[in-house]
XYZ file of C-alpha atoms in Angstrom:
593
model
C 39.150 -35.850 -25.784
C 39.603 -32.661 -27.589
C 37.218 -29.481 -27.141
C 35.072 -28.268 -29.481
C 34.527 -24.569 -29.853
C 31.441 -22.899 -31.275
C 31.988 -20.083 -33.387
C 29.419 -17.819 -36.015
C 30.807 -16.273 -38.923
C 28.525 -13.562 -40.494
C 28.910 -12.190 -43.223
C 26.466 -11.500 -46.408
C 29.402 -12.587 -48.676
C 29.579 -16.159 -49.269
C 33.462 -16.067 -50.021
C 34.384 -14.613 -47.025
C 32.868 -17.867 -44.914
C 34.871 -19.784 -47.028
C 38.069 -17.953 -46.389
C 37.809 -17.976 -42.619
C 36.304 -21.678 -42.736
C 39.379 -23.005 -44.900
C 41.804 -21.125 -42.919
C 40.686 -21.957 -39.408
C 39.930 -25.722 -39.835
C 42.434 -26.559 -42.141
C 45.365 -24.930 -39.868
C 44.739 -25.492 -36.641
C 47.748 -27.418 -36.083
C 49.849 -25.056 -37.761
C 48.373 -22.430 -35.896
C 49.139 -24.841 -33.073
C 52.792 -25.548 -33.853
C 53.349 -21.299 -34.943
C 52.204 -20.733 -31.111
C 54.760 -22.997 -29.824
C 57.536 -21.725 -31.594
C 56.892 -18.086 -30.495
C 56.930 -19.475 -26.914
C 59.766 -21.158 -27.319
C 61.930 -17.715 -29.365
C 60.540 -16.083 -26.409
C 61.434 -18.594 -23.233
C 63.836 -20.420 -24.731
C 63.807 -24.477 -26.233
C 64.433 -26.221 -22.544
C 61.040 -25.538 -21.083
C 58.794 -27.959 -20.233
C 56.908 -30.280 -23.912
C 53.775 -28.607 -23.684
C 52.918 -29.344 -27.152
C 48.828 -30.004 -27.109
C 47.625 -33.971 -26.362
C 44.456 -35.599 -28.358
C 42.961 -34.350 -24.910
C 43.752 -30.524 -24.912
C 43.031 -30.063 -28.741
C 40.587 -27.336 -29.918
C 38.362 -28.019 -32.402
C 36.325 -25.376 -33.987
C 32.418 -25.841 -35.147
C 31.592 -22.795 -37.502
C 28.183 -21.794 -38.190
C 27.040 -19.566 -40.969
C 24.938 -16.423 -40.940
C 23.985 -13.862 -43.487
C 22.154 -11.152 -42.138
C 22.144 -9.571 -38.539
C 18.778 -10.464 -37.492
C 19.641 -14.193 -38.739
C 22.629 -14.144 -36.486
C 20.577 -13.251 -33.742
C 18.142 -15.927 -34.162
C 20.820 -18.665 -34.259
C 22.785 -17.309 -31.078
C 19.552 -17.617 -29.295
C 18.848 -21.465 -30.648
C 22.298 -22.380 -29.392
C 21.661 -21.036 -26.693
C 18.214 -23.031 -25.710
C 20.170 -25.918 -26.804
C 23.491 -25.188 -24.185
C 25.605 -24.907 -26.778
C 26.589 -21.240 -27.098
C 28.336 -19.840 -29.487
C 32.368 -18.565 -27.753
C 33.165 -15.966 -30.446
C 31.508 -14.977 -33.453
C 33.272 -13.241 -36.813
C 30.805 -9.907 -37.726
C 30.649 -8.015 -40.960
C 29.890 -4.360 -40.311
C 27.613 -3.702 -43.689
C 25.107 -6.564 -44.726
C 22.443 -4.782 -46.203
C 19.548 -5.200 -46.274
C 18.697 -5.369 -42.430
C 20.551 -4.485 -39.853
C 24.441 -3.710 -39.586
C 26.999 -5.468 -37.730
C 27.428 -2.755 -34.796
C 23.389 -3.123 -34.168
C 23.645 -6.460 -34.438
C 26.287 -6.876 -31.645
C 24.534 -4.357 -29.525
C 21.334 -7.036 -29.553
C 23.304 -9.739 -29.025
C 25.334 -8.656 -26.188
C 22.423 -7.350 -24.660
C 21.449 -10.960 -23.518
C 24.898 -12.969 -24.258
C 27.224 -10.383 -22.938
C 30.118 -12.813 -22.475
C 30.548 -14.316 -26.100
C 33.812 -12.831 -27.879
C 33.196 -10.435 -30.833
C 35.576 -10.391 -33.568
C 34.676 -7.041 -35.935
C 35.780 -8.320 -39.615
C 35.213 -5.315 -42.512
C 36.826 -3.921 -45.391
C 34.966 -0.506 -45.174
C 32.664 0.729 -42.313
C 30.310 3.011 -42.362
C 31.217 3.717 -38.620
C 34.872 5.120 -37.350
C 36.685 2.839 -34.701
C 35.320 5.752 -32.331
C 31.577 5.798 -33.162
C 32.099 1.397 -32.709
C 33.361 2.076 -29.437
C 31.059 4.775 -28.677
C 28.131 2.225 -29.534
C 29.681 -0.848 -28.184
C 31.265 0.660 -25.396
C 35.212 -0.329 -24.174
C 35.367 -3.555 -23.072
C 38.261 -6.803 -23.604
C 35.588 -8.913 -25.779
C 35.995 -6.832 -28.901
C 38.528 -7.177 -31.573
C 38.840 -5.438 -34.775
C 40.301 -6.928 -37.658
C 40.174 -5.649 -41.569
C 39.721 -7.291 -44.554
C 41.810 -9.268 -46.447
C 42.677 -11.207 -43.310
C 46.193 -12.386 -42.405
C 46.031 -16.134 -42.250
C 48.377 -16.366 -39.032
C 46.256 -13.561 -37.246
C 42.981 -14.922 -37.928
C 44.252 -18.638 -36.341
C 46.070 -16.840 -33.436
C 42.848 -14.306 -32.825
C 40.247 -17.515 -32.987
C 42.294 -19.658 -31.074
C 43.301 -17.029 -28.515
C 39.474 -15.635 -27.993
C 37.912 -19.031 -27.677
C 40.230 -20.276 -24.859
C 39.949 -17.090 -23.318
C 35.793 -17.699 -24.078
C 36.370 -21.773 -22.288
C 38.396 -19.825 -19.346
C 35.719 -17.524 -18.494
C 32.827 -20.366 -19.347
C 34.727 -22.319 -16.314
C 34.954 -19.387 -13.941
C 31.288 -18.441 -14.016
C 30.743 -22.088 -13.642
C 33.179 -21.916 -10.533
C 31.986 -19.077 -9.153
C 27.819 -20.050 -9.652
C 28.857 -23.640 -8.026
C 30.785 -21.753 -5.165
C 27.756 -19.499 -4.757
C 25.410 -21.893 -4.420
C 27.506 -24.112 -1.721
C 28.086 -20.938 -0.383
C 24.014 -20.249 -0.438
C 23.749 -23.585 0.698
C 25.991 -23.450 3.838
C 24.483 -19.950 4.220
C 21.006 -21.956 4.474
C 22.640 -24.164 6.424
C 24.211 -21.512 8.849
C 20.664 -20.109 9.107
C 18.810 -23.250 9.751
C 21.574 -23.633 12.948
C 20.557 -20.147 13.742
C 17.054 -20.602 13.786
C 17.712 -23.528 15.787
C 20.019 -22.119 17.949
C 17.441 -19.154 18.528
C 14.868 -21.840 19.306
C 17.220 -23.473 21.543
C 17.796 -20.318 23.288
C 14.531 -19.029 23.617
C 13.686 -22.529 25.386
C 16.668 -22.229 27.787
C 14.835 -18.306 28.415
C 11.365 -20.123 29.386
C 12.943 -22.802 31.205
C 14.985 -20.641 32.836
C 11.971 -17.880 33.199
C 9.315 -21.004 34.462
C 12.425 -21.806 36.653
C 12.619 -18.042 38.297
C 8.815 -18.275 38.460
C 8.720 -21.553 40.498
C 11.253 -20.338 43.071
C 9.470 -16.968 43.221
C 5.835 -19.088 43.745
C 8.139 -21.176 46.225
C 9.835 -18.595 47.914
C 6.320 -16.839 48.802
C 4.626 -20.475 49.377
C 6.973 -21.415 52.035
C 8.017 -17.785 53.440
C 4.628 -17.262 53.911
C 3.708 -20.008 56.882
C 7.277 -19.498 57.968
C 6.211 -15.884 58.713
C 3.282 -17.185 60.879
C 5.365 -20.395 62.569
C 8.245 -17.658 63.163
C 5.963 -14.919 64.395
C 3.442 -16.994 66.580
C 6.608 -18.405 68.380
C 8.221 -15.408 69.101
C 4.676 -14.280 70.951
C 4.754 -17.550 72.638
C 7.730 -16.937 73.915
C 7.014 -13.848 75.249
C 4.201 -15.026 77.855
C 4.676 -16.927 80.795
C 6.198 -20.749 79.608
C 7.300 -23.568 81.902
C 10.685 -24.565 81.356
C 9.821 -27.569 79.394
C 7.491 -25.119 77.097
C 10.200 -22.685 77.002
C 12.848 -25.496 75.534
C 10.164 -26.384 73.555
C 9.381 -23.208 71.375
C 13.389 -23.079 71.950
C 13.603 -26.058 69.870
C 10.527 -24.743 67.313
C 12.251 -21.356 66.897
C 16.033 -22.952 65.949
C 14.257 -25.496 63.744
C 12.155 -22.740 61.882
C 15.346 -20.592 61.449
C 17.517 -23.614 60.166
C 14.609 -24.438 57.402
C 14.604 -20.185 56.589
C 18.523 -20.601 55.806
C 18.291 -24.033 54.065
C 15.355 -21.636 51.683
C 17.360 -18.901 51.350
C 20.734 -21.126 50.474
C 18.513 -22.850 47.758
C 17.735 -19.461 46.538
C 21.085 -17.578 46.832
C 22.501 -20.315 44.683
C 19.542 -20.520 41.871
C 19.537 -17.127 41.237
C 23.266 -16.900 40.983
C 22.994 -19.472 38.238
C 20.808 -17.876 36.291
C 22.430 -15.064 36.224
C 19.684 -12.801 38.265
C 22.361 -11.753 41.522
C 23.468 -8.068 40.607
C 25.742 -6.646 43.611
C 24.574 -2.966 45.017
C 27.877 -0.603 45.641
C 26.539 1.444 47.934
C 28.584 3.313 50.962
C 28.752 1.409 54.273
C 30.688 1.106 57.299
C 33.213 -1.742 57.085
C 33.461 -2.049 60.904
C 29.251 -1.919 60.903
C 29.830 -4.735 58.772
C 32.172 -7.384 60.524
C 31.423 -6.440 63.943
C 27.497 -7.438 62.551
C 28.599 -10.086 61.856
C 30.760 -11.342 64.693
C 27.577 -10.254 67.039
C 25.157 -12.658 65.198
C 27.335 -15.572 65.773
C 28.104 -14.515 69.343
C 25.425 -16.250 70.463
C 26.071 -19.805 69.224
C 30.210 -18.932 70.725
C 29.033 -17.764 73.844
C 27.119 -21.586 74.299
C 30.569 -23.129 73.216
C 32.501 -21.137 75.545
C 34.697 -19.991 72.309
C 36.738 -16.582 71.952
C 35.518 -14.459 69.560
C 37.496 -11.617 68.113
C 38.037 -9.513 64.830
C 40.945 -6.894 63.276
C 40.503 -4.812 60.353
C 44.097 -2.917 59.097
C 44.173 0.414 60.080
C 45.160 1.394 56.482
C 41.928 0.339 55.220
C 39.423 3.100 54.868
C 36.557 3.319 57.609
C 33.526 3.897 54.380
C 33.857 2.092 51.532
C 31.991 0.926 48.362
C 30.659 -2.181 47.577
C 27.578 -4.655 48.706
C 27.475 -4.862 52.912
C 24.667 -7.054 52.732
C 26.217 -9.997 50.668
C 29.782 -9.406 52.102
C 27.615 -9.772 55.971
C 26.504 -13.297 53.794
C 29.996 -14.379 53.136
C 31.362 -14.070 56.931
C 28.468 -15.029 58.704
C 28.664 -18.088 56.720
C 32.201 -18.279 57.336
C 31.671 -17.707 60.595
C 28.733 -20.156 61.853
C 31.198 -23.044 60.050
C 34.085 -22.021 62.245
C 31.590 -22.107 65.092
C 30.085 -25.248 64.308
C 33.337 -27.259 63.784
C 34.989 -26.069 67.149
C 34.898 -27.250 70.577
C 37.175 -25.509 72.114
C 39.766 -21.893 71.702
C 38.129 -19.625 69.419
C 37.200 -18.089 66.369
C 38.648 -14.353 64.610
C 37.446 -12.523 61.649
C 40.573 -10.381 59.907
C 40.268 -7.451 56.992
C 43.785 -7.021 55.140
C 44.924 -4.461 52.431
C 46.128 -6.865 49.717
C 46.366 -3.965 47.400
C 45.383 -0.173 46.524
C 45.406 1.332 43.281
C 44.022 4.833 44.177
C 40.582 4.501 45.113
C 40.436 0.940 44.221
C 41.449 -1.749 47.077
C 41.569 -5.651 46.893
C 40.737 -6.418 50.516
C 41.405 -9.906 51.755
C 38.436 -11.062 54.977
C 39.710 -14.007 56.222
C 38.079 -16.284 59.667
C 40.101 -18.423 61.378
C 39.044 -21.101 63.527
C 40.719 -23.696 66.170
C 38.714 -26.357 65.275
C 38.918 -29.875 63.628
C 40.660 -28.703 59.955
C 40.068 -30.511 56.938
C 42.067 -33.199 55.654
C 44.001 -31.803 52.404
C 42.464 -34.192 49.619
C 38.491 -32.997 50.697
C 39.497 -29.305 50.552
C 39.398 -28.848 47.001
C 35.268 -29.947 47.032
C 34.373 -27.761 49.657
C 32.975 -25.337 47.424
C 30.998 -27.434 44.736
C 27.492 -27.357 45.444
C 26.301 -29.561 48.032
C 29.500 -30.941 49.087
C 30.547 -31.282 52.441
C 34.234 -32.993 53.497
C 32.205 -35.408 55.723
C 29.465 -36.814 53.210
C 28.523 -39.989 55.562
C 25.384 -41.130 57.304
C 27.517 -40.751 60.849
C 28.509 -37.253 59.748
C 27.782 -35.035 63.156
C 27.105 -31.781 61.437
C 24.544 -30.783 59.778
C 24.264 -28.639 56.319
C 23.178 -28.221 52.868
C 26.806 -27.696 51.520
C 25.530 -25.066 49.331
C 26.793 -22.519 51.805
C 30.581 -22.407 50.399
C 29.837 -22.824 46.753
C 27.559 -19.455 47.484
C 30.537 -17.707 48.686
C 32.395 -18.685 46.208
C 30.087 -17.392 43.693
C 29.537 -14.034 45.114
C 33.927 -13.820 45.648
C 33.610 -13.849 41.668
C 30.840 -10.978 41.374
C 33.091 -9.203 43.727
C 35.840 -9.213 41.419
C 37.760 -11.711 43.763
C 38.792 -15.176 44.608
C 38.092 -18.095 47.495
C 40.321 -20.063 49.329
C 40.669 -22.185 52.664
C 43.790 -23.083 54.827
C 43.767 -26.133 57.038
C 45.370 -28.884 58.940
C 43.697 -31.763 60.155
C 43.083 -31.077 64.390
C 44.794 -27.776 64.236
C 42.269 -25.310 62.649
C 40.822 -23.738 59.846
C 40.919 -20.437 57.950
C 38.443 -19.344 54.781
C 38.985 -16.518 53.040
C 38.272 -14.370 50.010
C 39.316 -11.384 48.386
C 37.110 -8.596 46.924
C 37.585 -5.505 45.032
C 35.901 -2.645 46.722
C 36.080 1.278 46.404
C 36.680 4.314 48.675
C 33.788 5.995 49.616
C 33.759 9.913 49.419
C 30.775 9.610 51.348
C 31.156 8.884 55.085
C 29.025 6.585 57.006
C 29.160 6.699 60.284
C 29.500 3.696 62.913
C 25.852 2.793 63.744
C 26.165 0.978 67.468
C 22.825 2.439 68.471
C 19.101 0.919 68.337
C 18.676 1.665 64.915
C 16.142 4.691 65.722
C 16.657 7.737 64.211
C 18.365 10.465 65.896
C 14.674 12.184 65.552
C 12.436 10.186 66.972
C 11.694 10.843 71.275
C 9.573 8.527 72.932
C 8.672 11.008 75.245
C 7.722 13.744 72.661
C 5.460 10.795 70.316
C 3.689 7.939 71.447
C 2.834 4.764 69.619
C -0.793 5.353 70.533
C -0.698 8.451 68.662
C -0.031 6.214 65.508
C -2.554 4.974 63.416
C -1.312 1.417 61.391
C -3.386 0.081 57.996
C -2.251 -3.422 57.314
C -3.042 -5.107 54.346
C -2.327 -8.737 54.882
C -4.892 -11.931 53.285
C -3.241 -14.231 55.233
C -5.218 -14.934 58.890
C -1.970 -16.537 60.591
C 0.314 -13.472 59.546
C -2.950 -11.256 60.225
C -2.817 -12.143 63.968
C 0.946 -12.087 64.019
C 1.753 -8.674 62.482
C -1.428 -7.357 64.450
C -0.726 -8.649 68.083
C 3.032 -7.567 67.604
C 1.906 -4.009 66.457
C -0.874 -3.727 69.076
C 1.463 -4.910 72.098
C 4.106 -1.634 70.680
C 0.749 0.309 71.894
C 0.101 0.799 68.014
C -3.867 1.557 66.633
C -4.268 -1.063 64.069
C -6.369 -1.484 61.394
C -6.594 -5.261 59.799
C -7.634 -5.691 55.679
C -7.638 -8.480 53.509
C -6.650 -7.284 50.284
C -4.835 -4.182 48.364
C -9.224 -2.959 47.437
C -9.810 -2.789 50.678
C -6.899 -1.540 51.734
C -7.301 1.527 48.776
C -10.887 2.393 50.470
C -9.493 2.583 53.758
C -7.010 5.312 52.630
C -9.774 7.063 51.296
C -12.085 6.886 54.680
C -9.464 6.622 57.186
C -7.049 8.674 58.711
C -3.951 6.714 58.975
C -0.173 7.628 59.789
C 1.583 4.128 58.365
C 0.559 1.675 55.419
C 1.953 -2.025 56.391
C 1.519 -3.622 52.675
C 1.313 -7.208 51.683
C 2.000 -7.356 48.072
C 0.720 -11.032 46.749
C -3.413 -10.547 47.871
C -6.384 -11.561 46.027
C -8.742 -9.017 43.986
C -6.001 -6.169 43.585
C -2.249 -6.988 45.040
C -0.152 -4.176 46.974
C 1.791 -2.982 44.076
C -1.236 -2.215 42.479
C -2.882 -0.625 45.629
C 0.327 1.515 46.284
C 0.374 2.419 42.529
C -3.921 4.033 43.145
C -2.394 5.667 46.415
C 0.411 7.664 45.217
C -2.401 8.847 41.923
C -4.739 9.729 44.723
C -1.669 12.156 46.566
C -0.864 13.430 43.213
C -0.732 17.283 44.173
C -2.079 17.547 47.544
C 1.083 17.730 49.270
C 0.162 14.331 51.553
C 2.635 11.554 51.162
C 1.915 7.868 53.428
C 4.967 5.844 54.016
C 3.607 2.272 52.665
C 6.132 -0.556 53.529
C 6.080 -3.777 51.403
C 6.093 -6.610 53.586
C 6.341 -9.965 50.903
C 7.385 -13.527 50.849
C 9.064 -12.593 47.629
C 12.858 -12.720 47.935
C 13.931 -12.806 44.017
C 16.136 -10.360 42.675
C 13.996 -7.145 41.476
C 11.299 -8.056 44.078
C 12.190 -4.975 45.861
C 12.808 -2.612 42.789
C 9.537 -3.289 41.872
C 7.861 -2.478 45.431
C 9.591 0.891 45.249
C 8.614 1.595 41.475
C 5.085 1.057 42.321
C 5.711 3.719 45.106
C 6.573 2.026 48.216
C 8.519 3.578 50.496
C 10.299 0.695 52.092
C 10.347 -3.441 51.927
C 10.250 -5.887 54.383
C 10.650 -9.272 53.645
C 9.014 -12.292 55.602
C 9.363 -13.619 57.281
C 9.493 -10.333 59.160
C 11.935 -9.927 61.817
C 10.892 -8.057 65.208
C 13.826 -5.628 65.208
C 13.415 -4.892 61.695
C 9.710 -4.320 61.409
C 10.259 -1.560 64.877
C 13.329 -0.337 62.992
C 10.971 0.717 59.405
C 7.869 1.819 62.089
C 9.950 3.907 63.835
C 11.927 5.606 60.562
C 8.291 6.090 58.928
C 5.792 6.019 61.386
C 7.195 8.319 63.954
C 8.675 10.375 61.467
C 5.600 11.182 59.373
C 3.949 11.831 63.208
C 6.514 14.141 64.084
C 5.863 16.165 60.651
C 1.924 16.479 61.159
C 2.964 18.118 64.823
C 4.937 20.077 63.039
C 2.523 21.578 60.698
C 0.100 21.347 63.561
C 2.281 23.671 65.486
């Protein structure tokens, strides 16, 4: 099928669009067959027949005009009708009206792409002032009458293929923009979907955090009072059946408080809410810690207990004590619980040093039962255990391992176990920790500050507000306080607690922080506005069932000056009284004085 090119020929003389007409549709073949052979003088007779088919033929269908504005009209109606003219043939003077140059002007002002072919035997305008009102451009050809035959066929047939080319490439190039607009819209549908998607992972993961922060404080909260009221049974005069008794209440609590805080550990390290501290701290504090917590449970098994650090390992280092204390007690209490007999020994190796940078290696071995090499691999998924069975003789939530694991990775380190069936166990990790410039010494004291004399400061001199709502962990936190020989002072809420400060004269704030009518944070937040300038600051201590990540970063931006969580250990709550409480008493004497 052969293509048929539009072109306009205007001109105000009728003999010139019979001229062009006769020479451009009567030789088209010839013009044809005169393009070949120049290819051929040019590249020689042996290339490839590419003499036109039926189906590659141009045909040309001329259209006349006489004036300008009558060109413009018709390029317009061919327009409408999608059939636009490719190149057009313009006479320079066809008075009346206007000229050729204006004409073009208008026309290319809304058909910019249609070839222009300037055809005059005198022009009013120089080839300079044409391009000066046309501007340069590759559509423009100038030709002067009388026209040579061969030059008008090559010109008409050269401009309207090179009109067809450019006709396909903006067709190209509008069908590639809209598939590219259309995968665009379809890349920003999957964005907006993806967002969507996101932002529902973000609540679910938010109402997740949430529900284990309402848990945490649900549970942690009676656990406080079972805990506490125990301990003060225990402390009065039991029979030895009561005495096993709360024995049994107190190990039972404590196993439930790890199995919470496992659960916890583990969701928050999924969702991304653990961040390690790197704080200085005694590495020998650290193991030795731990070794002396499970000393207990090895002492009732008869089991050696020892630990070695390398000598080449600095004494302060860098790093999170608290979660590395996490990894080897857990370590530890396994090796414990799987062994009957020999012992257990924690080991700190220099695996390497790169200046201040070291990749230490803290291993605990144990002489116990060893684990069969196929149910190693498991051991730290979550909630595997190598003995899954109902006759299975130790307990466990097997989260424990897959913890470790975890934090091994925020440390910058890896998690391993060695073992042989009836022979022993060892677990290990390696973290990358820091030297410390700072120096922390070895703390094998009480935890009381070096300040603080019994002799010189009494407990009775120390006045206690505690803000607590719940009654149980009212009369635990009160009797425990009282029996230290404290004054105590019992509210139910942070309001209450707020108009105390304000009446009262009181040395220590003990703050709950989740209390109806206004919560501690809130309370702390009025107190520290109400010391603004006077020169009085009141150590207020946090004491929460909250144990999410932040929990304490947000008691000490609301101006606490220390955080307890419940529930509250003994030794710890004596340890904060003592740093604040005796402290703060020790200043008034000394303004007193």
């Amino acid at each position: 099928m052969s293509q048929v090119q539009r072109i306009l020929l205007v001109d105000d003389n009728e003999a010139i669009h019979k001229d062009i007409e006769s020479i451009l549709v009567s030789s088209l073949t010839e013009a044809n067959n005169e393009l070949n052979e120049i290819e051929d003088e040019l590249f020689g007779d042996d290339t490839e027949d590419t003499t036109a088919s039926d189906e590659d033929r141009v045909e040309y269908q001329i259209d006349h005009a006489y004036q300008g504005q009558e060109a413009i009209d018709m390029v317009h109606e061919a327009a409408e009708n999608g059939k636009e003219y490719a190149l057009i043939f313009m006479d320079v003077r066809m008075p009346p009206g206007i000229d050729g140059v204006q004409t073009i002007q208008k026309i290319w002002a809304e058909y910019p792409h249609i070839e222009m072919v300037i055809c005059t035997a005198y022009s009013d305008y120089s080839w300079d002032e044409i391009l000066d009102n046309l501007g340069s451009t590759d559509k423009l050809l100038f030709m002067k009458k009388p026209f040579d035959a061969t030059a008008l066929k090559q010109a008409a047939l050269t401009l309207t293929t090179k009109w067809q080319l450019k006709q396909e490439s903006i067709r190209y190039t509008e069908d590639l923009e809209q598939e590219v607009q259309e995968r665009t819209k379809q890349l920003n549908d999957l964005v907006e979907e993806l967002k969507k998607m996101k932002n529902k992972a973000e609540r679910a993961s938010q109402a997740k955090s949430e529900f284990l922060a309402n848990m945490s404080h649900e549970i942690r909260t009676p656990m406080n009072g079972v805990i506490g009221m125990n301990n003060l049974l225990q402390e009065t005069e039991l029979t030895e059946k009561q005495q096993e008794l709360s024995d049994m209440i107190q190990h039972s609590a404590e196993s439930l408080l790890r199995i919470i805080s496992d659960i916890l550990d583990f969701s928050k390290i999924e969702a991304g809410k653990m961040e390690l501290e790197e704080i200085p701290f005694n590495l020998q504090d650290s193991v030795k810690g731990a070794t002396k917590i499970i000393g207990f449970a090895a002492d009732d098994k008869d089991l050696d207990l020892d630990w070695n650090i390398d000598p080449d390992i600095p004494q302060t280092l860098l790093g999170d004590p608290t979660r590395l204390r996490q990894v080897l007690l857990n370590f530890g209490s396994n090796a414990v619980k799987f062994t009957s007999e020999g012992g257990v020994t924690f080991d700190v190796g220099l695996v390497q040093r790169d200046g201040d940078e070291l990749t230490l290696k803290f291993s605990v071995s144990d002489t116990g039962i060893g684990i069969p090499e196929k149910k190693q691999k498991k051991l730290f998924s979550a909630f595997s255990q190598a003995d899954t069975s109902t006759t299975r003789r130790f307990g466990g939530t097997g989260l424990g391992l897959a913890i470790c694991q975890k934090l091994a990775k925020l440390m910058g380190g890896d998690i391993g176990v060695e073992s042989t069936p009836g022979e022993g166990s060892t677990f290990w990790i390696t973290a990358k920790m820091k030297k410390s410039e700072e120096e922390v010494e070895s703390d094998e004291d009480t935890g009381l500050p070096d300040s603080y004399d019994k002799e010189d400061i009494k407990a009775a001199d120390i006045t206690i507000l505690l803000a607590e709502d719940d009654r149980i962990n009212q009369q635990v936190a009160g009797r425990v306080l009282e029996k230290e020989g404290f004054n105590v002072e019992i509210v139910e809420n942070g309001a209450d607690a707020l108009d105390e400060y304000k009446s009262g004269d009181y040395d220590l704030i003990l703050m709950d922080v989740n209390m109806p009518e206004m919560d501690g944070l809130e309370a702390a937040g009025e107190i520290r506005e109400l010391e603004d300038g006077t020169g009085n600051h009141i150590p207020i201590i946090a004491l929460t069932a909250g144990a999410m990540e932040g929990d304490k970063e947000l008691c000490l931006e609301a101006g606490m000056d220390d955080y307890l969580s419940k529930p509250i250990q003994k030794n710890a709550l004596e340890k904060a009284l003592h740093q604040w409480a005796f402290q703060r008493g020790r200043a008034s004497e000394t303004e007193e004085e």
